[in-house]
């Protein structure tokens, strides 16, 4: 985790605005791993990720989210597809 003082970027005195950058956090070395894992978990808990009739998870996001979803799809036994429109 890297903490950076961004105060000067928004015309404030130092120490007023900080940003936290998560680096290389998950199994694919992307901070998107936690986002994708959270979305899958929420869908499972809400009954939205049914195994019956579903065999592929698709990502239409950015490269890091695609890496993460491919990783978790493999673990869960799903196929994976990525597309850019």
Coordinates of N, CA and C in Angstrom, one line a residue:
X1 N 0.8 -1.2 0.0 CA 0.0 0.0 0.0 C 0.9 1.2 0.0
X2 N 0.6 2.2 -0.9 CA 1.3 3.4 -0.9 C 0.3 4.6 -0.6
X3 N 0.7 5.4 0.4 CA -0.1 6.5 0.7 C 0.6 7.8 0.2
X4 N -0.2 8.6 -0.6 CA 0.3 9.8 -1.2 C -0.5 11.0 -0.8
X5 N 0.2 12.1 -0.5 CA -0.4 13.4 -0.2 C -0.8 14.1 -1.5
X6 N -2.1 14.2 -1.8 CA -2.5 14.8 -3.1 C -3.1 16.2 -2.9
X7 N -2.9 16.8 -1.7 CA -3.4 18.1 -1.3 C -3.1 19.1 -2.4
X8 N -1.9 19.2 -2.8 CA -1.4 20.2 -3.8 C -2.2 20.1 -5.1
X9 N -2.6 18.9 -5.5 CA -3.4 18.8 -6.7 C -4.7 19.5 -6.7
X10 N -5.3 19.6 -5.5 CA -6.6 20.2 -5.4 C -6.5 21.6 -4.7
X11 N -5.4 22.2 -4.7 CA -5.1 23.5 -4.2 C -5.4 23.7 -2.7
X12 N -5.0 22.7 -1.9 CA -5.1 22.7 -0.5 C -3.7 22.6 0.1
X13 N -3.6 23.0 1.4 CA -2.3 22.9 2.1 C -2.0 21.4 2.3
X14 N -0.7 21.1 2.3 CA -0.2 19.7 2.5 C -0.9 19.1 3.7
X15 N -1.1 17.8 3.6 CA -1.7 17.0 4.7 C -3.2 17.1 4.8
X16 N -3.9 17.6 3.8 CA -5.4 17.7 3.8 C -6.0 16.6 3.0
X17 N -5.4 16.1 1.9 CA -6.0 15.1 1.1 C -5.0 14.0 0.8
X18 N -5.3 12.8 1.2 CA -4.4 11.7 0.9 C -5.1 10.6 0.1
X19 N -4.3 10.0 -0.7 CA -4.8 8.9 -1.6 C -4.1 7.6 -1.1
X20 N -4.8 6.5 -1.2 CA -4.3 5.2 -0.8 C -4.3 4.4 -2.1
X21 N -3.1 3.9 -2.5 CA -3.0 3.1 -3.7 C -2.6 1.7 -3.3
X22 N -3.5 0.8 -3.7 CA -3.3 -0.6 -3.4 C -2.5 -1.2 -4.5
X23 N -1.3 -1.8 -4.3 CA -0.5 -2.4 -5.3 C -0.3 -3.9 -5.1
X24 N -0.4 -4.6 -6.1 CA -0.1 -6.1 -6.1 C -0.7 -6.7 -4.9
X25 N -2.0 -6.7 -4.8 CA -2.7 -7.1 -3.6 C -3.2 -8.5 -3.6
X26 N -3.6 -9.0 -4.8 CA -4.3 -10.3 -4.8 C -3.5 -11.3 -5.6
X27 N -4.2 -12.5 -5.9 CA -3.5 -13.6 -6.5 C -3.0 -13.3 -7.9
X28 N -3.7 -12.3 -8.6 CA -3.1 -12.0 -9.9 C -2.3 -10.7 -9.9
X29 N -2.0 -10.3 -8.6 CA -1.1 -9.1 -8.3 C -1.8 -7.9 -8.8
X30 N -3.1 -7.8 -8.6 CA -3.9 -6.7 -9.0 C -4.9 -6.3 -7.9
X31 N -5.1 -5.0 -7.7 CA -6.0 -4.5 -6.7 C -7.5 -4.9 -7.1
X32 N -7.7 -5.2 -8.4 CA -9.0 -5.6 -8.9 C -9.4 -7.0 -8.4
X33 N -8.5 -7.8 -7.8 CA -8.9 -9.1 -7.3 C -9.9 -9.0 -6.2
X34 N -9.8 -8.0 -5.3 CA -10.7 -7.9 -4.2 C -12.1 -7.4 -4.8
X35 N -12.1 -6.5 -5.7 CA -13.4 -6.0 -6.3 C -14.1 -7.2 -7.0
X36 N -13.4 -8.0 -7.8 CA -14.0 -9.1 -8.5 C -14.5 -10.1 -7.5
X37 N -13.7 -10.5 -6.6 CA -14.1 -11.5 -5.5 C -15.3 -11.0 -4.8
X38 N -15.3 -9.7 -4.5 CA -16.5 -9.1 -3.8 C -17.8 -9.2 -4.6
X39 N -17.7 -8.9 -5.9 CA -18.8 -9.0 -6.8 C -19.3 -10.4 -6.9
X40 N -18.4 -11.4 -7.0 CA -18.8 -12.8 -7.1 C -19.5 -13.2 -5.8
X41 N -18.9 -12.8 -4.7 CA -19.5 -13.2 -3.4 C -20.9 -12.6 -3.2
X42 N -21.0 -11.3 -3.6 CA -22.3 -10.7 -3.4 C -23.4 -11.4 -4.3
X43 N -23.0 -11.8 -5.5 CA -23.9 -12.5 -6.4 C -24.3 -13.8 -5.9
X44 N -23.3 -14.5 -5.3 CA -23.6 -15.9 -4.8 C -24.6 -15.7 -3.6
X45 N -24.3 -14.7 -2.7 CA -25.1 -14.5 -1.5 C -26.6 -14.1 -1.9
X46 N -26.7 -13.4 -3.0 CA -28.0 -12.9 -3.4 C -28.7 -13.9 -4.3
X47 N -28.1 -15.1 -4.5 CA -28.7 -16.1 -5.4 C -28.6 -15.8 -6.9
X48 N -27.7 -14.9 -7.2 CA -27.6 -14.5 -8.6 C -26.6 -15.2 -9.5
X49 N -25.8 -16.1 -8.8 CA -24.8 -16.8 -9.6 C -25.2 -18.3 -9.4
X50 N -26.1 -18.7 -10.3 CA -26.5 -20.1 -10.3 C -25.7 -21.0 -11.2
X51 N -25.3 -22.1 -10.8 CA -24.5 -23.1 -11.6 C -25.3 -23.7 -12.7
X52 N -26.6 -23.9 -12.5 CA -27.5 -24.5 -13.5 C -27.6 -23.6 -14.7
X53 N -27.2 -24.1 -15.9 CA -27.4 -23.4 -17.1 C -26.4 -22.3 -17.3
X54 N -25.4 -22.1 -16.4 CA -24.4 -21.1 -16.5 C -23.0 -21.8 -16.6
X55 N -22.2 -21.5 -17.6 CA -20.9 -22.1 -17.6 C -19.8 -21.1 -17.9
X56 N -20.1 -19.9 -18.2 CA -19.1 -18.9 -18.6 C -19.3 -17.6 -17.9
X57 N -18.3 -17.0 -17.4 CA -18.3 -15.7 -16.8 C -17.6 -14.7 -17.8
X58 N -18.1 -13.5 -18.0 CA -17.7 -12.6 -19.0 C -17.3 -11.3 -18.4
X59 N -16.1 -10.8 -18.8 CA -15.7 -9.5 -18.3 C -15.6 -8.5 -19.5
X60 N -16.2 -7.3 -19.3 CA -16.1 -6.3 -20.4 C -15.4 -5.0 -19.8
X61 N -14.6 -5.2 -18.8 CA -14.0 -4.1 -18.1 C -12.6 -3.9 -18.7
X62 N -11.7 -3.6 -17.8 CA -10.3 -3.4 -18.1 C -9.4 -4.6 -17.9
X63 N -8.2 -4.6 -18.4 CA -7.4 -5.8 -18.3 C -7.2 -6.4 -16.9
X64 N -7.0 -5.5 -15.9 CA -6.8 -6.1 -14.6 C -8.1 -6.8 -14.1
X65 N -9.3 -6.3 -14.3 CA -10.5 -7.0 -13.9 C -10.6 -8.3 -14.7
X66 N -10.2 -8.3 -15.9 CA -10.3 -9.5 -16.7 C -9.3 -10.6 -16.2
X67 N -8.1 -10.2 -15.8 CA -7.2 -11.2 -15.2 C -7.8 -11.8 -13.9
X68 N -8.4 -10.9 -13.1 CA -9.0 -11.4 -11.8 C -10.2 -12.3 -12.1
X69 N -11.1 -11.9 -13.0 CA -12.3 -12.8 -13.2 C -11.8 -14.1 -13.8
X70 N -10.9 -14.1 -14.7 CA -10.4 -15.4 -15.3 C -9.8 -16.3 -14.2
X71 N -9.1 -15.7 -13.2 CA -8.5 -16.5 -12.1 C -9.7 -17.1 -11.3
X72 N -10.7 -16.3 -10.9 CA -11.7 -16.9 -10.1 C -12.7 -17.8 -10.9
X73 N -12.9 -17.5 -12.2 CA -13.7 -18.4 -13.0 C -13.1 -19.8 -13.0
X74 N -11.8 -19.9 -13.2 CA -11.0 -21.1 -13.2 C -11.2 -21.9 -11.9
X75 N -11.1 -21.2 -10.8 CA -11.2 -21.8 -9.5 C -12.6 -22.4 -9.3
X76 N -13.6 -21.6 -9.8 CA -15.0 -22.0 -9.6 C -15.5 -23.0 -10.7
X77 N -14.7 -23.3 -11.6 CA -15.0 -24.3 -12.7 C -15.8 -23.7 -13.8
X78 N -15.8 -22.4 -14.0 CA -16.4 -21.7 -15.1 C -15.5 -21.5 -16.3
X79 N -16.0 -21.4 -17.5 CA -15.2 -20.9 -18.6 C -15.1 -19.3 -18.4
X80 N -14.3 -18.7 -19.2 CA -14.1 -17.3 -19.1 C -14.0 -16.6 -20.4
X81 N -14.6 -15.5 -20.6 CA -14.5 -14.7 -21.9 C -14.2 -13.3 -21.5
X82 N -13.5 -12.6 -22.4 CA -13.2 -11.2 -22.2 C -13.4 -10.5 -23.5
X83 N -14.1 -9.4 -23.5 CA -14.3 -8.6 -24.8 C -14.2 -7.1 -24.5
X84 N -13.8 -6.4 -25.6 CA -13.8 -5.0 -25.6 C -14.7 -4.5 -26.8
X85 N -15.5 -3.6 -26.5 CA -16.4 -3.1 -27.5 C -15.9 -1.8 -28.1

